[in-house]
XYZ file of C-alpha atoms in Angstrom:
737
model
C 81.381 109.525 20.269
C 78.018 108.153 21.639
C 76.608 107.685 18.026
C 79.753 105.579 17.102
C 79.442 103.444 20.224
C 75.716 102.845 19.642
C 76.029 102.180 15.936
C 79.078 99.984 17.143
C 76.458 97.545 19.593
C 74.042 97.623 16.474
C 76.902 96.156 14.420
C 77.738 93.758 16.957
C 74.299 92.516 17.457
C 73.374 92.192 14.239
C 76.543 90.517 13.173
C 75.604 87.895 15.964
C 71.847 87.464 15.240
C 73.274 87.034 11.229
C 75.918 84.213 12.332
C 73.342 82.483 14.500
C 70.875 82.677 11.116
C 73.696 81.323 9.065
C 74.310 78.355 11.546
C 72.377 75.156 10.416
C 69.312 74.697 13.064
C 69.561 71.522 15.057
C 66.455 69.803 15.455
C 65.818 67.148 18.517
C 63.573 64.015 18.366
C 62.802 62.193 21.534
C 61.261 58.912 21.214
C 58.749 56.794 23.332
C 60.025 54.329 25.381
C 58.094 54.465 29.251
C 60.879 54.435 32.286
C 63.513 54.312 29.636
C 62.809 57.697 28.610
C 65.446 58.979 31.826
C 67.927 58.294 28.751
C 67.320 61.081 26.709
C 68.408 63.042 29.927
C 71.431 61.474 29.399
C 71.711 62.648 25.767
C 70.699 66.365 26.833
C 73.287 66.630 29.648
C 75.746 65.732 27.066
C 74.557 68.485 24.247
C 74.842 70.734 26.559
C 78.228 69.818 28.131
C 79.272 70.329 24.287
C 77.385 73.655 23.546
C 75.271 72.359 21.290
C 72.097 74.337 20.795
C 68.507 72.812 20.055
C 66.475 75.009 17.742
C 63.124 72.789 17.640
C 62.297 69.694 19.669
C 59.645 67.134 19.731
C 59.082 63.998 21.128
C 56.341 61.028 21.555
C 54.741 59.454 24.865
C 57.868 59.759 27.456
C 59.853 61.791 24.548
C 57.216 64.155 24.412
C 57.335 64.816 28.337
C 61.158 65.350 27.993
C 61.113 67.504 25.218
C 58.291 69.658 26.670
C 60.380 70.253 29.691
C 63.287 71.269 27.719
C 61.109 73.438 25.555
C 59.633 75.296 28.611
C 63.338 76.155 29.608
C 64.729 73.615 32.232
C 68.361 72.692 31.919
C 69.320 68.601 31.435
C 70.263 68.906 35.483
C 67.080 70.207 36.282
C 64.762 67.755 34.257
C 67.145 65.088 36.106
C 66.578 66.288 39.436
C 62.646 66.626 38.883
C 62.063 62.835 36.788
C 64.518 60.742 38.857
C 62.730 62.281 42.105
C 59.219 62.065 41.084
C 57.157 58.662 41.886
C 56.440 57.843 38.711
C 54.239 54.395 39.465
C 51.704 56.560 41.187
C 50.680 57.951 38.005
C 49.298 54.563 37.235
C 46.707 54.237 40.056
C 44.035 56.466 40.553
C 42.434 55.186 43.541
C 41.475 57.912 45.816
C 43.097 57.339 49.153
C 41.143 56.290 52.140
C 41.778 59.450 54.217
C 40.938 61.782 51.466
C 37.308 60.269 51.350
C 34.274 61.837 52.598
C 33.012 59.995 55.989
C 29.845 58.298 54.036
C 32.083 57.617 51.166
C 34.592 55.939 53.495
C 31.892 53.361 54.936
C 30.867 52.548 51.451
C 34.412 51.761 50.172
C 34.999 49.664 53.532
C 31.879 47.555 52.502
C 32.127 47.386 48.758
C 35.745 47.077 48.738
C 36.137 45.225 45.188
C 37.062 48.470 42.552
C 34.286 48.103 39.976
C 33.806 50.857 37.625
C 30.470 50.167 36.087
C 27.610 51.961 35.689
C 23.901 51.950 33.529
C 22.820 54.733 31.259
C 20.728 54.512 28.224
C 19.793 51.482 28.933
C 22.992 49.762 28.829
C 25.774 48.913 30.712
C 28.851 51.413 30.718
C 32.265 50.859 31.917
C 35.639 53.392 31.016
C 37.346 53.127 27.940
C 40.326 52.677 29.961
C 41.592 51.015 33.499
C 43.098 54.099 34.834
C 41.458 57.769 34.602
C 44.602 59.184 33.867
C 43.849 61.627 36.844
C 46.964 61.017 39.063
C 49.450 61.037 35.945
C 47.882 64.559 34.904
C 48.903 65.736 38.561
C 51.980 64.410 38.286
C 52.755 66.170 34.943
C 51.200 69.417 36.157
C 53.990 69.383 39.258
C 56.354 68.996 36.786
C 55.619 71.397 34.639
C 54.700 74.324 37.306
C 52.136 76.442 36.941
C 52.381 77.796 33.341
C 49.855 79.109 31.114
C 47.908 77.883 28.212
C 49.834 78.780 25.038
C 48.343 80.277 21.725
C 51.053 78.212 19.877
C 54.257 75.945 21.189
C 56.330 78.385 19.055
C 56.222 80.904 21.800
C 58.109 78.314 24.097
C 61.872 78.704 24.660
C 62.301 76.051 22.202
C 59.842 75.323 19.655
C 57.707 72.202 20.345
C 55.507 69.321 19.031
C 54.191 66.466 20.867
C 52.890 63.415 18.902
C 49.781 61.419 19.375
C 47.557 58.867 17.616
C 44.178 59.471 16.709
C 42.520 56.328 17.984
C 39.487 56.755 15.410
C 41.935 56.856 12.268
C 44.960 55.706 13.783
C 46.518 58.575 11.895
C 49.398 60.927 14.053
C 48.075 64.095 15.326
C 50.820 66.669 15.852
C 49.844 68.936 18.748
C 51.064 72.462 18.692
C 49.305 74.555 21.163
C 47.095 74.499 24.519
C 47.975 73.022 27.824
C 51.437 71.738 27.433
C 50.400 69.215 30.279
C 47.338 68.072 28.244
C 49.692 67.600 25.095
C 52.207 65.526 27.216
C 49.561 63.273 28.455
C 47.681 62.589 25.237
C 50.955 61.729 23.902
C 51.271 58.893 26.550
C 48.065 57.709 26.838
C 48.687 54.317 26.518
C 45.835 52.192 24.944
C 43.514 50.013 27.371
C 45.504 51.203 30.177
C 44.380 55.357 30.397
C 41.651 56.656 29.015
C 41.892 58.098 25.626
C 42.893 62.020 25.665
C 40.083 64.693 24.052
C 41.849 67.093 22.141
C 39.844 69.248 19.471
C 37.051 66.644 19.051
C 39.650 63.799 18.882
C 40.116 60.988 20.951
C 44.111 60.767 21.402
C 46.507 57.888 22.594
C 50.420 57.268 22.795
C 51.659 58.591 19.226
C 54.116 55.228 19.620
C 51.341 53.548 17.139
C 51.312 56.464 14.397
C 54.746 57.862 15.230
C 57.307 56.822 17.398
C 60.162 59.069 16.444
C 58.841 61.963 14.700
C 61.722 62.992 12.384
C 59.611 64.258 9.769
C 57.689 66.699 12.550
C 60.985 68.212 13.324
C 62.084 68.689 9.966
C 58.779 70.342 9.122
C 59.577 72.902 11.787
C 62.719 73.753 9.478
C 65.437 71.772 11.037
C 68.386 71.479 8.870
C 70.454 68.875 10.964
C 68.280 66.128 12.918
C 69.524 64.658 16.171
C 67.240 61.405 16.598
C 67.518 59.536 19.980
C 65.653 56.039 19.798
C 64.822 54.066 22.871
C 62.367 51.619 21.713
C 62.027 48.246 22.981
C 63.161 45.065 21.234
C 61.421 41.935 20.220
C 61.732 38.900 22.658
C 62.679 35.407 21.479
C 59.681 33.437 21.079
C 60.945 31.297 24.131
C 59.310 34.192 25.972
C 56.191 34.391 24.339
C 54.097 32.292 27.061
C 51.608 34.339 27.691
C 48.679 36.543 26.568
C 50.504 39.530 28.295
C 53.491 39.154 26.375
C 51.939 38.413 23.148
C 50.081 41.650 23.397
C 53.557 43.587 24.447
C 55.332 41.864 21.561
C 52.482 43.291 19.160
C 52.597 47.088 20.541
C 56.426 46.601 19.774
C 55.976 45.810 16.669
C 54.025 48.821 15.649
C 56.207 51.249 17.759
C 59.316 49.523 15.986
C 57.698 49.886 12.836
C 56.822 53.706 13.273
C 60.296 54.239 13.893
C 61.997 52.602 10.843
C 59.634 54.520 8.648
C 61.008 57.731 10.392
C 64.808 56.446 10.307
C 64.373 56.659 6.424
C 64.006 60.247 6.825
C 67.211 60.712 7.991
C 70.238 62.195 5.697
C 74.084 61.589 6.336
C 74.392 64.668 8.302
C 71.952 63.250 10.803
C 72.801 61.927 13.929
C 70.678 58.637 15.453
C 71.378 57.912 18.802
C 70.662 54.313 20.368
C 70.850 53.840 23.926
C 71.648 50.130 24.656
C 68.321 50.001 26.504
C 66.020 48.031 24.120
C 65.796 44.910 26.859
C 64.744 47.287 29.729
C 61.273 47.412 30.982
C 59.196 50.140 30.035
C 57.063 50.126 32.938
C 59.845 49.381 35.864
C 60.554 53.372 36.706
C 63.714 51.812 38.954
C 65.878 51.351 36.100
C 65.508 55.144 35.606
C 69.449 55.852 36.943
C 70.312 53.394 34.886
C 68.803 54.425 31.705
C 70.006 57.927 32.582
C 73.615 56.596 32.429
C 73.014 54.545 28.711
C 71.651 57.305 27.325
C 74.712 59.465 28.401
C 76.904 56.597 27.241
C 75.241 56.541 23.914
C 75.715 60.412 23.256
C 79.491 60.041 24.205
C 80.009 57.449 21.110
C 78.747 60.038 18.807
C 80.789 62.535 20.313
C 82.807 63.317 17.152
C 79.844 63.355 14.956
C 78.158 65.734 17.608
C 81.128 67.992 18.349
C 80.581 69.165 14.763
C 77.488 70.965 15.710
C 79.062 73.001 18.585
C 78.748 76.611 18.685
C 81.721 79.023 20.268
C 81.137 79.998 23.992
C 79.784 83.336 23.500
C 77.301 82.282 21.227
C 76.184 79.366 22.885
C 75.883 81.637 26.000
C 73.434 84.125 24.128
C 71.529 81.186 22.993
C 71.052 80.037 26.437
C 70.030 83.537 27.705
C 67.732 84.187 24.815
C 65.999 80.647 25.953
C 66.133 82.266 29.713
C 64.378 85.298 28.132
C 61.581 83.504 26.465
C 60.980 81.139 29.365
C 60.538 84.188 31.788
C 57.624 85.567 29.798
C 55.523 82.987 31.433
C 57.524 81.936 34.512
C 57.144 85.782 35.728
C 53.357 85.367 35.121
C 52.771 82.649 37.982
C 53.509 85.151 40.543
C 50.809 86.981 39.521
C 47.512 86.816 41.247
C 44.334 85.309 40.492
C 41.636 87.757 38.724
C 39.074 85.131 38.221
C 38.180 81.499 38.412
C 36.174 79.872 35.419
C 34.379 76.466 36.449
C 34.026 74.364 33.313
C 31.829 72.055 35.048
C 30.899 68.729 32.998
C 29.187 67.332 35.907
C 25.621 68.363 38.413
C 28.066 69.036 41.051
C 27.116 72.596 42.098
C 29.255 75.432 41.645
C 29.559 76.646 44.913
C 30.648 73.064 46.034
C 33.705 73.019 43.502
C 34.337 76.590 44.857
C 34.337 76.222 48.260
C 36.160 72.322 47.840
C 38.953 74.202 45.784
C 39.811 76.440 48.649
C 41.180 79.235 46.208
C 39.940 82.909 45.463
C 40.406 85.592 43.422
C 43.474 87.870 44.617
C 45.370 84.620 45.452
C 48.878 84.036 44.441
C 48.625 80.429 43.666
C 51.365 77.580 44.712
C 51.891 74.506 43.159
C 50.950 72.817 46.342
C 47.643 74.532 46.850
C 46.399 73.867 43.292
C 47.739 70.402 43.573
C 45.909 70.336 47.184
C 42.490 71.771 45.738
C 42.376 69.535 42.875
C 43.014 66.201 44.895
C 40.335 67.389 47.189
C 37.474 68.274 44.541
C 38.499 64.522 42.887
C 38.031 62.918 46.110
C 34.640 63.854 46.446
C 34.504 60.837 44.075
C 32.223 62.285 41.647
C 34.291 62.891 38.634
C 36.623 60.994 36.056
C 39.054 64.130 35.417
C 39.783 67.264 37.441
C 42.180 69.739 36.203
C 43.244 73.342 36.179
C 44.870 75.588 33.365
C 45.939 79.230 33.350
C 45.653 81.956 30.984
C 47.678 84.953 31.610
C 46.265 88.629 31.182
C 47.371 91.993 31.425
C 45.022 92.091 34.639
C 46.058 89.133 35.984
C 46.062 85.222 35.934
C 42.367 83.350 34.884
C 42.039 79.898 36.373
C 40.011 77.623 34.685
C 38.908 74.514 36.592
C 37.823 71.858 34.280
C 35.538 68.894 35.899
C 34.421 65.978 33.716
C 31.599 63.763 35.441
C 32.312 60.053 35.342
C 31.470 58.946 32.006
C 29.913 55.394 33.270
C 27.639 57.027 35.188
C 25.165 58.592 36.432
C 23.969 55.326 37.936
C 26.757 52.808 39.364
C 27.041 49.022 40.471
C 28.905 48.301 43.512
C 30.292 45.194 44.785
C 32.123 43.677 48.109
C 33.515 40.456 48.907
C 34.898 38.525 52.206
C 35.778 35.345 53.027
C 37.003 34.115 56.468
C 38.065 30.777 57.673
C 39.130 29.391 60.667
C 39.615 25.632 59.386
C 37.234 24.415 62.011
C 33.398 25.320 61.231
C 31.565 26.856 58.188
C 33.393 29.522 56.170
C 32.118 33.225 56.917
C 31.547 34.204 53.414
C 29.792 37.343 52.323
C 28.583 39.074 49.123
C 27.823 42.639 48.674
C 25.870 44.616 45.485
C 24.574 47.742 45.224
C 22.983 49.706 42.607
C 22.880 53.323 43.218
C 20.917 56.421 41.140
C 22.410 59.679 41.311
C 22.030 63.394 40.583
C 18.383 62.370 41.148
C 17.793 66.405 42.350
C 19.837 69.868 41.789
C 21.435 69.152 45.148
C 22.711 65.623 44.366
C 19.936 63.203 45.583
C 20.754 59.346 45.644
C 18.272 56.593 45.390
C 20.454 53.359 46.872
C 19.716 49.529 46.602
C 21.710 47.423 48.229
C 21.540 43.509 48.521
C 23.656 41.354 51.155
C 24.376 37.326 50.317
C 26.245 35.104 52.622
C 26.165 34.403 56.161
C 24.075 37.599 56.576
C 21.680 38.605 54.588
C 20.207 41.983 53.440
C 18.216 43.830 51.160
C 17.778 47.572 51.686
C 16.654 50.636 49.756
C 17.585 54.161 50.763
C 16.829 57.610 49.582
C 19.687 59.946 50.375
C 18.817 64.055 49.513
C 21.652 66.673 50.437
C 19.578 69.743 51.478
C 21.684 72.247 50.397
C 24.116 73.050 47.143
C 27.283 72.879 49.517
C 25.896 69.191 50.660
C 26.260 69.945 54.411
C 23.059 68.952 55.831
C 21.290 66.066 54.572
C 18.116 63.789 54.970
C 17.316 59.992 54.311
C 14.827 57.512 54.489
C 16.063 53.935 54.220
C 13.890 50.496 54.879
C 15.643 47.155 54.643
C 14.582 43.460 55.584
C 17.692 41.306 57.028
C 18.459 38.205 58.327
C 21.207 37.313 60.972
C 22.211 33.808 62.659
C 23.396 33.838 65.920
C 25.552 31.070 66.424
C 26.817 30.309 70.239
C 29.977 28.228 70.265
C 31.892 26.142 73.224
C 35.531 24.988 72.348
C 34.675 26.489 69.008
C 31.749 24.232 68.287
C 28.347 25.244 67.344
C 26.029 24.464 70.572
C 23.075 26.738 69.374
C 21.684 28.941 66.975
C 19.316 31.300 66.456
C 17.970 33.047 63.221
C 17.015 36.535 63.668
C 14.736 38.021 60.673
C 13.683 41.799 60.742
C 12.004 44.643 58.837
C 13.480 47.982 59.540
C 12.789 51.671 58.784
C 14.765 54.779 59.508
C 13.989 58.448 58.828
C 16.818 60.736 59.835
C 18.273 64.363 59.325
C 22.260 64.991 59.491
C 25.066 67.179 59.495
C 28.591 66.986 57.545
C 30.284 68.941 60.091
C 33.625 68.083 58.271
C 34.128 66.052 55.389
C 35.688 63.481 57.953
C 32.515 63.509 60.360
C 28.559 63.689 60.435
C 26.085 64.158 63.169
C 22.811 62.573 62.586
C 19.105 62.279 64.294
C 16.256 60.082 63.549
C 13.489 57.745 63.933
C 13.570 54.164 63.727
C 11.406 51.329 63.916
C 11.601 47.330 63.706
C 9.396 44.322 62.995
C 10.982 41.127 63.750
C 11.143 37.447 65.346
C 13.709 34.878 66.387
C 13.723 31.140 65.420
C 14.908 28.224 66.730
C 14.029 24.432 66.593
C 14.188 23.941 70.151
C 11.589 26.919 70.924
C 8.047 25.881 70.986
C 6.943 28.987 68.999
C 8.766 32.415 67.720
C 9.596 35.075 69.390
C 8.316 38.322 67.883
C 9.283 41.651 68.668
C 8.144 45.393 67.964
C 10.443 48.457 68.640
C 10.215 52.069 67.654
C 11.881 55.419 68.980
C 14.896 57.536 67.927
C 18.236 57.571 67.784
C 21.319 60.014 67.782
C 24.634 59.296 65.504
C 27.757 61.143 65.675
C 30.969 59.911 63.776
C 34.511 61.093 62.478
C 36.903 58.975 60.213
C 40.184 60.156 58.877
C 41.841 56.516 59.363
C 44.205 55.737 56.098
C 42.920 51.962 56.491
C 40.157 50.139 58.139
C 41.999 47.114 58.329
C 45.661 47.764 58.738
C 45.687 51.765 59.677
C 48.984 53.364 60.049
C 47.453 56.840 61.129
C 44.301 58.265 61.742
C 41.260 57.871 63.998
C 37.884 56.280 63.675
C 34.982 57.116 66.231
C 31.436 56.345 66.406
C 29.176 56.835 68.878
C 25.101 55.494 68.089
C 22.409 56.464 70.866
C 18.785 54.617 70.637
C 16.024 55.330 73.005
C 13.299 52.408 71.871
C 10.074 51.152 73.222
C 9.925 47.824 72.677
C 6.869 45.319 72.473
C 7.107 41.406 72.817
C 4.839 38.480 73.842
C 4.573 37.956 77.867
C 7.562 35.128 78.014
C 8.945 34.268 81.595
C 10.046 37.793 82.806
C 9.883 39.853 79.897
C 7.184 42.589 79.933
C 4.955 42.958 76.850
C 6.446 46.799 76.754
C 9.490 48.017 77.602
C 11.618 50.916 77.054
C 15.195 50.776 76.594
C 18.110 52.889 75.931
C 21.230 51.605 73.666
C 24.318 52.909 73.575
C 27.132 51.781 71.102
C 30.981 53.459 71.042
C 33.656 52.160 68.876
C 37.012 53.658 68.759
C 40.285 52.884 66.631
C 43.400 54.632 66.173
C 47.025 54.333 64.574
C 50.053 56.074 64.688
C 53.528 55.287 62.807
C 57.084 55.213 63.186
C 58.805 54.590 59.973
C 58.008 50.931 59.166
C 56.338 50.474 62.755
C 52.674 51.149 63.481
C 50.633 51.136 66.803
C 46.886 50.517 66.684
C 44.431 50.877 69.491
C 40.952 49.257 69.417
C 38.199 50.019 72.013
C 34.439 49.174 71.809
C 32.150 49.168 74.287
C 27.803 48.279 74.176
C 25.300 48.163 76.306
C 21.201 47.987 76.682
C 19.597 49.746 79.828
C 16.106 47.688 79.811
C 14.126 47.331 82.955
C 13.340 43.572 81.407
C 17.022 42.588 80.915
C 16.628 40.814 77.977
C 16.996 42.685 74.251
C 17.313 41.704 71.137
C 19.863 44.188 70.028
C 22.918 42.830 70.724
C 26.396 43.281 69.914
C 29.213 40.531 68.909
C 32.860 39.268 69.343
C 34.790 36.644 68.042
C 37.282 36.529 64.729
C 40.513 38.513 63.405
C 41.572 41.152 65.991
C 38.249 40.844 67.821
C 39.063 38.054 70.293
C 41.429 36.467 67.870
C 41.079 32.932 69.415
C 37.049 32.769 68.413
C 35.198 31.942 65.747
C 33.848 35.114 64.204
C 31.160 36.466 66.081
C 30.526 33.166 68.185
C 29.709 35.376 71.358
C 26.769 37.552 71.377
C 24.862 39.591 73.864
C 23.614 42.881 74.320
C 26.297 44.283 76.923
C 30.139 44.280 75.362
C 33.620 45.405 76.526
C 36.397 44.930 74.166
C 39.726 46.476 73.894
C 42.901 45.745 72.081
C 46.604 46.671 71.460
C 48.093 46.016 68.041
C 51.539 46.297 66.798
C 52.372 45.885 62.864
C 55.643 46.048 60.986
C 56.164 46.511 57.405
C 58.187 43.368 56.604
C 57.556 44.201 52.836
C 58.953 47.646 52.179
C 61.388 47.400 55.150
C 62.953 44.130 54.299
C 61.659 42.754 50.813
C 61.761 46.210 49.021
C 58.191 45.480 48.061
C 56.752 49.103 46.689
C 53.166 48.549 45.299
C 51.980 46.729 48.685
C 52.448 46.122 52.118
C 53.507 42.834 54.127
C 52.634 43.358 57.655
C 53.798 41.124 59.965
C 51.441 42.184 63.352
C 50.618 40.710 66.713
C 48.082 41.690 69.160
C 47.079 41.707 72.954
C 43.008 41.872 73.282
C 40.643 41.687 76.255
C 36.611 41.446 76.055
C 33.644 39.768 76.622
C 29.990 39.725 76.176
C 27.053 39.400 78.972
C 23.474 38.527 78.518
C 22.017 40.349 81.235
C 23.442 43.688 82.455
C 23.718 42.813 86.247
C 25.825 39.722 85.205
C 28.516 41.971 83.646
C 31.837 41.977 85.518
C 35.382 42.738 84.423
C 36.513 39.792 86.133
C 34.782 37.698 83.374
C 37.289 39.302 80.767
C 38.830 36.811 78.189
C 42.053 37.591 77.425
C 43.421 36.750 73.619
C 46.104 37.322 71.305
C 47.183 36.804 67.682
C 50.171 36.578 65.452
C 49.618 37.367 61.747
C 50.919 38.221 57.901
C 48.687 40.709 56.294
C 48.727 43.111 53.485
C 46.048 45.883 52.282
C 45.508 45.955 48.506
C 43.302 48.085 46.396
C 40.967 44.932 46.311
C 41.098 44.962 49.993
C 42.835 43.291 52.875
C 43.955 39.697 53.242
C 45.790 37.849 56.235
C 46.651 34.697 57.752
C 47.291 34.125 61.620
C 46.705 32.449 64.441
C 44.725 33.510 67.361
C 44.178 32.309 71.296
C 42.511 32.789 74.258
C 43.296 32.338 77.839
C 40.453 29.608 78.383
C 42.130 27.644 75.784
C 39.596 28.616 72.521
C 42.244 29.015 69.592
C 41.713 29.493 65.757
C 44.018 29.527 62.654
C 42.462 32.060 60.720
C 42.232 33.216 56.895
C 40.558 36.259 55.255
C 40.034 37.847 51.876
C 38.409 40.657 51.287
C 36.648 43.171 53.964
C 36.815 42.348 57.610
C 34.645 45.116 59.073
């Protein structure tokens, strides 16, 4: 009896397999179309509701993403949830958030605020071969697909899958059938010019839409008997809309992709089904339209329901089809819960493996989650040494092997930087500043840098610095810096300049420091200065020399230096000097001084409301009283009613409370950049002599402003006033720090 039952079961299974083999194999083709790709999910939903199995699947660009997700075993509902809740617009920005940078890199970005990716190597200037590196998009795709392994072949997936890209060198279509599914998706969707080409098996790959935007031939080659093709390509615009260079380029791109689609349509037979959702006029880059595109995809599929239902299979057969997909997907999904047995560093940079390992924060024996891996990759990328950082898994019988791929910036190792600011109060000369830097990196095994800077404008500086990490983890460092600077001290009354002093100074610093955390440092060193003060009213120049030691400590995790919404920045600088100068009046030829400078800025936010506190103190303890080491007040959020740096003296007290309301995001629906409506209450003053310091002399001021913070730096327009009658309208663009 047992044998009879076994034979019956085998016979039933054989019949079901035979029936499955007899039915025509269905291939699904998903075209490219950017944000309109949500329409593909609507089509998938209709296929599932009508029990239509998909045996082969291929796609281009966003179609490669949706096809890859479906091939991994995700349902239409699961893809909808992932895709429509993902922040796709973030994938088109590779800017490292300020709070993620190291302390040293924060200071450099604040000064060199223009995002200039330009370097010098092999006697020529180098630039990236794309506006974006694709790092953020890579991480977005990694989050979507989970921590799946590298596949020997995409036929191993729940549904055999192919992604189509274009060979940048030959313009030919490249069918990707193995390896990392994340890399396959990204290569297929690499918009030429906007994203750097993907490197795959020695080829430079870009968006597949140029060569084959709807790969019908690829799915036919896999063995599909019947094709369901979904075309979400864009429509050509009328000549009235071709009024700009961007519009013309977009039209040319549409022509290329449409031409490749038309060639593929010629391969469709009478039994095949072409679904064309009404998304042609929709934007490919505005991801807010995705819910609408999803609905239009579903609607278009329903319009072909009669033809589609001819491909439906019985409930029992469809359930077995789903169980087979689930069983296949479980082969790799189960491996995700296995621990790491080895971490391999495929390091195409000069950053030490020990620093990479420490920064990654993972170790052998860990069971890695998506969040932990994403955090580790983001930490490494925030070292700002790499063009691309990603990770791949290979599953073995012993466990998972994690390979971390780090690719150095292709336009390095020597880099140019640019900073710019312009501030005007509509009453005097504008305060314009231009900063240039050229940095040679990787000069030593531990990451030595030689940095040369030039500042032009209302302040002038020429400097050179050698910065040498003392260990491979770059915790300890030494630095040597020499500079020459010219500063103009302007004294104002009723916002009118009454006196101007010019300071010219040579300075040298030698220090040793420790980065006790990524966001903070401690440094000890020696400093020396030689300079003079000049003014037409002085009978002779006032020359001075000083030398001594210094101590610095800093911590900075602000998200923005100008319009912060979270974090703190604290610095304390202490100098002990011997100052030498000619005997003028009460000034001794030689005197000792202690200079202390403290600055704090902190912020917290509640929804679209941010609260910022500012405090700054400075003093010079010097027996003779007068000192050339001064602090300044005046300008935006620095006694806003006064001209920039119009109050000058060695002793300073300042405090401010700032309220910022993100009007742009809360009311105007702006998503790319904030638009702040802000106001401040400020108090402070400076004094020339220590004995004259009196808090009763504090000047009270305030401001009302509109401001925004962009990747190019901040901008603000506002009005400031002080209780002594000073007032100013201020406008600044670029850095204000």
